[in-house]
CSV table of C-alpha atoms in Angstrom, one decimal:
chain,number,residue,atom,x,y,z
A,47,MET,CA,94.0,128.5,76.5
A,48,ASN,CA,91.9,127.5,79.3
A,49,HIS,CA,90.8,124.3,78.6
A,50,THR,CA,89.2,123.7,82.1
A,51,ALA,CA,86.5,126.4,81.2
A,52,SER,CA,85.4,124.8,78.4
A,53,LEU,CA,84.9,121.3,80.0
A,54,ASP,CA,81.2,120.9,81.1
A,55,ARG,CA,80.1,119.1,84.4
A,56,THR,CA,79.0,115.7,82.6
A,57,ARG,CA,82.9,115.1,81.2
A,58,VAL,CA,83.8,115.9,85.1
A,59,VAL,CA,81.3,113.2,86.6
A,60,ALA,CA,82.5,110.3,84.1
A,61,ALA,CA,85.8,111.3,85.1
A,62,ARG,CA,84.9,111.1,88.8
A,63,ASN,CA,83.3,107.7,88.2
A,64,ALA,CA,86.2,106.1,86.3
A,65,VAL,CA,89.0,107.1,89.0
A,66,PHE,CA,86.0,105.4,91.6
A,67,VAL,CA,86.5,102.3,89.2
A,68,VAL,CA,90.2,102.4,88.7
A,69,PHE,CA,90.7,102.5,92.7
A,70,ALA,CA,88.5,99.5,93.1
A,71,LEU,CA,90.4,97.9,90.6
A,72,ALA,CA,93.7,98.9,92.5
A,73,GLY,CA,92.3,97.2,95.8
A,74,ILE,CA,91.2,94.0,93.6
A,75,ALA,CA,94.6,93.7,92.3
A,76,PHE,CA,96.3,94.2,95.8
A,77,ALA,CA,94.4,92.0,97.4
A,78,SER,CA,94.5,89.1,95.0
A,79,PHE,CA,97.6,88.0,96.5
A,80,ALA,CA,97.0,89.0,99.9
A,81,ALA,CA,94.3,87.0,100.1
A,82,ARG,CA,96.1,83.5,98.6
A,83,ILE,CA,99.1,84.1,101.4
A,84,PRO,CA,98.5,81.0,103.7
A,85,ASP,CA,98.0,79.0,100.4
A,86,ALA,CA,101.5,80.5,99.1
A,87,LYS,CA,103.6,80.2,102.6
A,88,ALA,CA,102.1,76.2,102.7
A,89,ALA,CA,103.1,75.6,99.4
A,90,LEU,CA,106.6,76.7,99.9
A,91,GLY,CA,107.0,75.5,103.5
A,92,LEU,CA,108.0,79.2,104.8
A,93,SER,CA,108.6,80.4,108.2
A,94,ALA,CA,106.7,83.1,109.2
A,95,GLY,CA,110.4,85.3,108.9
A,96,GLN,CA,110.7,83.8,105.3
A,97,LEU,CA,107.4,84.9,104.4
A,98,GLY,CA,108.0,88.2,105.7
A,99,LEU,CA,111.4,88.7,103.7
A,100,THR,CA,109.8,87.4,100.9
A,101,LEU,CA,106.6,90.1,101.0
A,102,PHE,CA,109.2,93.0,102.2
A,103,ALA,CA,109.9,92.8,98.2
A,104,ALA,CA,106.7,94.3,96.8
A,105,SER,CA,107.3,96.8,99.8
A,106,ALA,CA,110.9,97.5,98.1
A,107,GLY,CA,109.4,97.8,94.5
A,108,SER,CA,106.6,100.4,95.1
A,109,LEU,CA,109.6,102.5,96.9
A,110,THR,CA,111.3,102.3,93.8
A,111,ALA,CA,108.9,103.4,91.6
A,112,LEU,CA,107.4,106.3,94.1
A,113,PRO,CA,110.0,108.6,93.7
A,114,SER,CA,109.6,108.8,90.4
A,115,ALA,CA,106.0,108.2,89.6
A,116,GLY,CA,104.7,111.9,90.1
A,117,ARG,CA,107.3,113.0,87.1
A,118,VAL,CA,106.0,110.2,84.9
A,119,ALA,CA,102.1,111.3,85.2
A,120,ASP,CA,102.9,115.3,84.8
A,121,ARG,CA,105.0,113.5,81.3
A,122,ILE,CA,102.7,111.2,80.0
A,123,GLY,CA,99.3,111.5,81.3
A,124,ALA,CA,97.9,109.6,84.6
A,125,ALA,CA,95.8,107.4,82.2
A,126,ARG,CA,98.7,106.0,80.8
A,127,THR,CA,100.5,106.1,84.0
A,128,VAL,CA,97.7,103.7,85.3
A,129,VAL,CA,97.9,101.4,82.2
A,130,THR,CA,101.5,101.2,82.8
A,131,GLY,CA,101.2,100.2,86.9
A,132,VAL,CA,98.3,97.7,85.3
A,133,ILE,CA,100.8,95.9,82.8
A,134,VAL,CA,103.7,95.8,85.4
A,135,SER,CA,101.8,94.3,88.2
A,136,PHE,CA,99.6,92.3,86.5
A,137,ALA,CA,102.7,90.9,84.9
A,138,GLY,CA,104.4,90.5,88.4
A,139,LEU,CA,101.2,88.6,89.2
A,140,LEU,CA,101.6,86.0,86.7
A,141,VAL,CA,105.4,85.7,87.9
A,142,VAL,CA,104.2,85.4,91.7
A,143,ALA,CA,101.7,82.1,90.5
A,144,ALA,CA,104.2,80.7,88.5
A,145,GLY,CA,106.6,81.0,91.4
A,146,VAL,CA,104.0,79.4,93.8
A,147,ASP,CA,102.4,76.8,91.7
A,148,LEU,CA,105.2,75.4,88.7
A,149,VAL,CA,108.6,76.1,90.7
A,150,GLU,CA,107.9,76.5,94.2
A,151,SER,CA,110.5,79.1,94.8
A,152,ARG,CA,110.0,81.8,96.9
A,153,TRP,CA,112.8,84.1,95.2
A,154,VAL,CA,110.9,84.1,92.0
A,155,VAL,CA,107.7,84.8,94.3
A,156,ALA,CA,109.8,87.7,95.7
A,157,ALA,CA,111.1,88.8,92.1
A,158,GLY,CA,107.1,88.7,91.1
A,159,LEU,CA,106.2,90.8,94.0
A,160,TYR,CA,108.7,93.2,93.4
A,161,PHE,CA,107.4,93.9,90.2
A,162,VAL,CA,103.7,94.2,91.9
A,163,GLY,CA,105.4,96.9,93.9
A,164,ILE,CA,106.5,98.7,91.1
A,165,GLY,CA,103.4,98.7,89.0
A,166,VAL,CA,101.4,99.5,92.2
A,167,GLY,CA,103.0,102.0,93.0
A,168,LEU,CA,102.7,103.8,89.6
A,169,TRP,CA,99.1,103.1,89.7
A,170,ASP,CA,98.6,104.6,93.1
A,171,VAL,CA,100.0,107.9,92.5
A,172,ALA,CA,98.2,108.4,89.3
A,173,MET,CA,94.9,107.3,90.6
A,174,ASN,CA,95.7,109.8,93.1
A,175,LEU,CA,96.6,112.8,90.8
A,176,GLU,CA,93.6,112.2,88.9
A,177,GLY,CA,91.0,111.8,92.0
A,178,ALA,CA,92.5,115.2,92.9
A,179,ALA,CA,92.3,117.3,90.0
A,180,VAL,CA,88.6,115.7,89.8
A,181,GLU,CA,88.0,116.9,92.9
A,182,ARG,CA,89.3,120.7,92.0
A,183,LEU,CA,86.7,120.3,89.1
A,184,LEU,CA,83.9,119.0,91.4
A,185,GLY,CA,84.4,121.4,94.1
A,186,ARG,CA,84.1,119.6,96.7
A,187,THR,CA,85.5,116.7,98.4
A,188,VAL,CA,85.2,113.1,97.1
A,189,MET,CA,89.0,111.8,97.9
A,190,PRO,CA,87.7,109.5,100.9
A,191,HIS,CA,85.3,107.7,98.7
A,192,PHE,CA,88.1,106.6,96.3
A,193,HIS,CA,89.9,105.5,99.2
A,194,ALA,CA,86.4,103.4,100.0
A,195,ALA,CA,86.3,102.3,96.2
A,196,PHE,CA,89.5,101.0,96.7
A,197,SER,CA,88.7,99.5,100.1
A,198,GLY,CA,85.5,97.7,98.7
A,199,GLY,CA,87.7,96.3,96.1
A,200,THR,CA,90.1,94.1,98.6
A,201,VAL,CA,86.9,93.2,100.5
A,202,LEU,CA,85.4,91.8,97.2
A,203,SER,CA,89.0,90.2,96.4
A,204,ALA,CA,89.0,88.3,99.7
A,205,LEU,CA,85.9,87.0,99.5
A,206,VAL,CA,87.4,85.6,95.9
A,207,GLY,CA,90.0,84.5,97.3
A,208,ALA,CA,88.8,82.6,100.4
A,209,GLY,CA,86.5,80.5,97.7
A,210,MET,CA,89.5,80.3,95.9
A,211,SER,CA,91.5,78.7,98.5
A,212,TRP,CA,88.7,76.7,99.7
A,213,ALA,CA,88.3,75.4,96.4
A,214,LYS,CA,92.4,74.7,96.2
A,215,VAL,CA,92.1,76.6,92.8
A,216,PRO,CA,95.8,76.9,91.5
A,217,LEU,CA,96.9,80.6,91.8
A,218,LEU,CA,97.9,80.9,88.2
A,219,ALA,CA,94.1,80.0,87.0
A,220,HIS,CA,92.9,82.7,90.0
A,221,PHE,CA,95.1,85.3,89.3
A,222,GLY,CA,94.7,85.5,85.6
A,223,GLY,CA,91.3,85.3,86.0
A,224,VAL,CA,91.4,88.5,88.2
A,225,ILE,CA,93.7,90.0,85.1
A,226,VAL,CA,91.5,89.2,82.2
A,227,VAL,CA,88.9,91.1,83.8
A,228,ALA,CA,90.4,93.9,85.7
A,229,SER,CA,92.0,94.6,82.3
A,230,VAL,CA,88.5,94.9,80.3
A,231,VAL,CA,87.1,96.9,82.5
A,232,ALA,CA,90.4,99.5,83.6
A,233,ALA,CA,90.2,100.2,79.6
A,234,TRP,CA,86.9,100.8,79.6
A,235,ALA,CA,87.0,103.0,82.4
A,236,LEU,CA,90.6,105.4,81.5
A,237,ARG,CA,88.7,106.4,78.5
A,238,SER,CA,86.8,108.7,80.4
A,239,PHE,CA,90.0,110.2,82.2
A,240,LEU,CA,90.5,113.7,82.2
A,241,PRO,CA,92.5,115.1,78.9
A,242,ARG,CA,95.7,116.0,79.7
A,243,ALA,CA,95.3,119.4,79.4
A,244,VAL,CA,92.9,119.8,81.8
A,245,GLU,CA,94.9,117.8,84.7
A,246,ALA,CA,97.6,120.1,84.5
A,247,GLU,CA,95.4,123.4,84.9
A,248,ALA,CA,93.7,121.5,87.8
A,249,GLU,CA,96.9,120.5,89.4
A,250,LEU,CA,98.1,123.7,89.6
A,251,THR,CA,97.5,125.9,92.2
A,252,GLU,CA,96.7,129.6,92.7
A,253,ALA,CA,99.2,129.2,95.7
A,254,GLU,CA,102.1,127.3,93.5
A,255,VAL,CA,101.5,130.6,91.4
A,256,ALA,CA,101.8,133.1,93.6
A,257,ARG,CA,104.7,131.8,95.9
A,258,PRO,CA,107.9,134.1,95.7
A,259,VAL,CA,110.5,132.6,97.4
A,260,LYS,CA,111.6,128.8,97.2
A,261,PRO,CA,110.5,127.4,100.9
A,262,ARG,CA,113.0,125.6,103.0
A,263,SER,CA,112.5,121.7,102.7
A,264,ALA,CA,109.5,119.9,104.2
A,265,TRP,CA,112.0,117.5,105.8
A,266,LEU,CA,113.0,120.5,108.5
A,267,GLU,CA,109.2,120.9,110.0
A,268,PRO,CA,108.5,119.5,113.4
A,269,ARG,CA,104.6,119.4,112.6
A,270,THR,CA,105.4,117.5,109.3
A,271,LEU,CA,107.7,114.9,110.7
A,272,MET,CA,104.7,114.3,113.2
A,273,ILE,CA,102.1,114.3,110.8
A,274,GLY,CA,104.3,111.1,109.1
A,275,LEU,CA,104.7,109.4,112.3
A,276,VAL,CA,100.9,109.6,112.6
A,277,VAL,CA,100.6,107.7,109.2
A,278,LEU,CA,103.6,105.4,110.0
A,279,ALA,CA,101.3,104.1,112.7
A,280,ALA,CA,98.5,104.0,110.5
A,281,ALA,CA,100.2,102.5,107.4
A,282,PHE,CA,101.3,99.8,109.8
A,283,THR,CA,98.3,98.9,111.5
A,284,GLU,CA,96.9,98.5,108.6
A,285,GLY,CA,99.6,96.9,106.4
A,286,THR,CA,100.0,94.0,109.5
A,287,ALA,CA,96.4,93.3,109.1
A,288,ASN,CA,96.5,93.0,105.1
A,289,ASP,CA,99.8,90.8,105.4
A,290,TRP,CA,99.4,88.5,108.7
A,291,ILE,CA,95.6,88.8,109.7
A,292,SER,CA,94.9,85.5,107.3
A,293,VAL,CA,97.9,83.6,108.7
A,294,ALA,CA,97.3,84.6,112.6
A,295,PHE,CA,93.8,83.4,112.3
A,296,SER,CA,94.5,79.8,110.3
A,297,GLU,CA,97.8,79.5,112.1
A,298,GLY,CA,96.8,80.6,115.8
A,299,TYR,CA,93.4,78.8,116.0
A,300,ASP,CA,94.0,76.1,113.6
A,301,LEU,CA,91.5,77.3,111.1
A,302,PRO,CA,91.1,76.2,107.4
A,303,ARG,CA,93.2,78.5,105.4
A,304,TRP,CA,89.7,79.9,103.4
A,305,ALA,CA,88.5,80.9,107.2
A,306,GLY,CA,91.6,82.6,108.0
A,307,VAL,CA,91.1,84.7,104.7
A,308,LEU,CA,87.3,85.4,106.2
A,309,GLY,CA,89.2,87.4,108.7
A,310,LEU,CA,91.1,89.4,106.2
A,311,ALA,CA,87.7,90.1,104.8
A,312,ALA,CA,85.9,91.2,107.8
A,313,PHE,CA,88.9,93.5,108.5
A,314,LEU,CA,88.6,95.1,105.0
A,315,SER,CA,85.0,95.2,104.8
A,316,PHE,CA,84.6,97.1,108.0
A,317,MET,CA,87.7,99.5,107.4
A,318,THR,CA,85.4,100.5,103.8
A,319,ALA,CA,82.7,101.4,105.9
A,320,GLY,CA,85.0,103.2,108.2
A,321,ARG,CA,85.6,105.3,105.3
A,322,LEU,CA,82.6,106.2,104.2
A,323,LEU,CA,81.1,107.2,107.1
A,324,GLY,CA,84.0,108.5,108.8
A,325,THR,CA,83.8,111.9,106.7
A,326,ARG,CA,80.8,113.1,108.7
A,327,LEU,CA,82.7,112.6,112.0
A,328,LEU,CA,85.5,114.0,110.9
A,329,ASP,CA,83.5,117.4,109.8
A,330,ARG,CA,81.8,117.6,113.3
A,331,TYR,CA,83.9,116.3,115.8
A,332,GLY,CA,87.5,117.4,113.9
A,333,ARG,CA,90.6,114.9,113.1
A,334,VAL,CA,92.4,114.8,116.6
A,335,PRO,CA,89.1,113.4,118.8
A,336,VAL,CA,87.9,111.0,115.7
A,337,LEU,CA,91.5,109.5,115.4
A,338,ARG,CA,92.1,109.1,119.1
A,339,VAL,CA,89.2,107.2,118.9
A,340,THR,CA,89.7,104.9,116.1
A,341,PHE,CA,93.3,104.5,116.9
A,342,VAL,CA,92.5,102.7,120.4
A,343,MET,CA,89.6,100.6,118.3
A,344,ALA,CA,92.3,99.1,116.1
A,345,ALA,CA,94.3,98.4,119.6
A,346,VAL,CA,91.4,96.7,121.1
A,347,GLY,CA,90.5,94.9,118.1
A,348,SER,CA,94.0,93.6,117.5
A,349,LEU,CA,94.0,92.3,121.0
A,350,MET,CA,90.7,90.5,120.6
A,351,VAL,CA,91.9,88.8,117.4
A,352,ILE,CA,94.9,88.1,120.0
A,353,PHE,CA,93.8,86.5,122.8
A,354,GLY,CA,89.5,86.6,122.1
A,355,GLY,CA,89.4,83.1,121.1
A,356,THR,CA,87.8,82.2,117.5
A,357,VAL,CA,84.3,83.5,117.5
A,358,LEU,CA,86.0,86.9,119.4
A,359,ALA,CA,88.6,87.1,117.1
A,360,TYR,CA,86.1,88.0,114.1
A,361,VAL,CA,84.6,90.6,115.7
A,362,GLY,CA,88.0,92.1,116.4
A,363,ALA,CA,89.1,92.1,112.9
A,364,ALA,CA,86.1,94.1,112.4
A,365,ILE,CA,86.6,96.7,115.3
A,366,TRP,CA,90.8,96.8,113.9
A,367,GLY,CA,89.0,97.5,110.5
A,368,VAL,CA,87.1,100.3,111.6
A,369,GLY,CA,90.2,101.7,113.9
A,370,ALA,CA,92.6,101.3,110.6
A,371,SER,CA,90.3,103.4,108.3
A,372,LEU,CA,91.2,106.7,108.9
A,373,GLY,CA,94.9,107.4,110.0
A,374,PHE,CA,96.0,107.6,106.9
A,375,PRO,CA,94.1,109.6,104.6
A,376,VAL,CA,93.7,111.9,107.5
A,377,GLY,CA,97.4,112.3,108.0
A,378,ILE,CA,97.7,112.6,104.2
A,379,SER,CA,94.9,115.6,105.0
A,380,ALA,CA,96.8,117.3,107.0
A,381,SER,CA,99.9,117.6,105.5
A,382,ALA,CA,98.2,119.4,102.8
A,383,ASP,CA,96.1,121.7,105.1
A,384,ASP,CA,98.2,125.0,103.5
A,385,PRO,CA,98.3,124.3,99.5
A,386,ALA,CA,101.3,126.2,99.2
A,387,ARG,CA,103.2,123.7,100.3
A,388,ALA,CA,101.2,120.7,100.4
A,389,ALA,CA,102.8,119.0,97.3
A,390,ALA,CA,106.3,118.8,99.3
A,391,ARG,CA,104.9,118.4,103.1
A,392,MET,CA,102.7,114.9,101.6
A,393,SER,CA,105.6,113.7,99.9
A,394,VAL,CA,107.6,113.8,103.0
A,395,VAL,CA,104.4,112.2,104.8
A,396,ALA,CA,104.0,109.5,102.2
A,397,THR,CA,107.5,108.9,102.4
A,398,ILE,CA,107.9,108.3,106.4
A,399,GLY,CA,104.2,106.3,106.2
A,400,TYR,CA,105.6,104.1,103.8
A,401,THR,CA,108.3,103.4,106.0
A,402,ALA,CA,106.2,100.9,107.5
A,403,PHE,CA,105.4,98.6,104.5
A,404,ILE,CA,108.9,98.2,104.0
A,405,ALA,CA,109.9,97.4,107.9
A,406,GLY,CA,106.5,96.0,108.7
A,407,PRO,CA,106.9,92.7,107.0
A,408,PRO,CA,109.9,91.4,108.1
A,409,LEU,CA,110.1,92.9,111.9
A,410,LEU,CA,106.3,90.9,111.4
A,411,GLY,CA,107.9,87.7,110.3
A,412,PHE,CA,110.9,87.9,113.1
A,413,LEU,CA,108.7,88.6,115.9
A,414,GLY,CA,106.5,85.3,114.2
A,415,ASP,CA,109.1,83.1,114.4
A,416,HIS,CA,109.9,83.7,118.1
A,417,PHE,CA,106.4,84.4,119.2
A,418,THR,CA,103.8,82.8,117.1
A,419,VAL,CA,102.3,84.7,114.2
A,420,LEU,CA,99.3,85.8,116.2
A,421,ARG,CA,101.2,86.7,119.6
A,422,SER,CA,103.2,89.1,117.0
A,423,LEU,CA,100.3,91.5,116.1
A,424,MET,CA,101.0,92.9,119.5
A,425,ALA,CA,103.6,95.3,118.0
A,426,VAL,CA,100.0,97.0,116.4
A,427,THR,CA,99.3,98.3,120.2
A,428,VAL,CA,103.0,99.8,120.0
A,429,MET,CA,102.5,101.3,117.5
A,430,VAL,CA,99.0,102.9,118.6
A,431,VAL,CA,100.5,104.5,121.6
A,432,LEU,CA,103.2,105.9,119.4
A,433,ALA,CA,100.6,107.6,117.3
A,434,MET,CA,98.4,108.8,120.6
A,435,LEU,CA,101.7,111.3,121.3
A,436,VAL,CA,101.9,112.9,117.9
A,437,ILE,CA,97.5,113.0,117.5
A,438,PRO,CA,97.2,116.5,118.2
A,439,GLN,CA,99.7,117.6,115.1
A,440,THR,CA,97.0,116.8,113.2
A,441,ARG,CA,94.8,119.3,113.8
A,442,GLU,CA,93.2,121.6,111.2
A,443,LEU,CA,95.4,124.4,110.4
A,444,ARG,CA,93.5,127.9,111.0
A,445,GLY,CA,93.0,130.7,108.6
A,446,VAL,CA,94.1,127.7,105.5
A,447,SER,CA,91.9,126.6,103.3
A,448,THR,CA,91.8,124.4,100.4
A,449,GLU,CA,91.1,125.3,96.6
A,450,ALA,CA,87.8,123.0,97.0
A,451,GLU,CA,87.0,124.9,100.1
A,452,ALA,CA,86.7,128.1,98.3
A,453,LYS,CA,84.8,127.0,95.3
A,454,VAL,CA,82.4,125.8,97.4
A,455,SER,CA,81.6,128.6,99.9
A,456,ALA,CA,82.1,131.1,96.9
């Protein structure tokens, strides 16, 4: 039975709006702890290296969940998978808060972050699958705006976190409030997700149906691997700021911790703006020129944060945010240019990219112990150089169109 044909546009628009909300809530959950990293570091007396190893736990949790997240969503549906991710990640946040406020143990914090990572991994895959299904049913590109909603949620959460840090609110009270509000909003939004039968039909492309033989592994395709390196550099550029920019501001420029969180908020705000406005530039100029400019902006912005002094550092954080806005989503889009191989290639590219979230925190922590956290941000420039060498591999494939493009032209 064709469930898609019987679904009216109002229902699809409602699902689209629900996906926006769920992406924004994911950003809020993610940035809740990121905004309090300086407070946690100070409360536990951690060195930069110890903090890096502690943050590593969240990345390990995500990589534990990611390989099976797609199968879970396929079996129980996107909405139930998001619910599972919400429950696990919020439970992890409470453990993190208890580790800081009650027992003052970085091992308890690491355990909590591991479960946060598992929950976020499930949540992330499920909401992206739902977003892809909605995009196909609408017949036009909306995925970049979903990711902008995520970034917008991180901005709001960072600003709230700055206020909580300034007011010296305990993490348990802060995270508890976030969990209550976000849980209520998530329960309301998830009611509008697509029925499971419709999700399954929307996820099945004609190219997948018509594929005659099993192709070779995407891990053996040079273009796919090069795109993976672009995403790796983009993830490192973005993740470094998420984890370390607030600490770098507060320690490098001797600022209050809440002022350091404002540096993170500046980065996230302009990254959100870059994702909202960047789609027009991509359509007009193509991926390669836009990515070259934005990666250079990320390098320039990070150098301004390191060497510019207090005022220019905030400007640099904004420029860095714009520079980090498009690398990851464009790399994912490039891996999916051919619908027949999109799933396999996207899996490879995402796996390579997520390596940055595992290697990044301990690497920056090691460098921070030896050269200060502020100077350790020079690693971003090195990653930009790597990205510049392989950006041409993201160029649009000629003669291949997505299902959404076909619907628009029909």
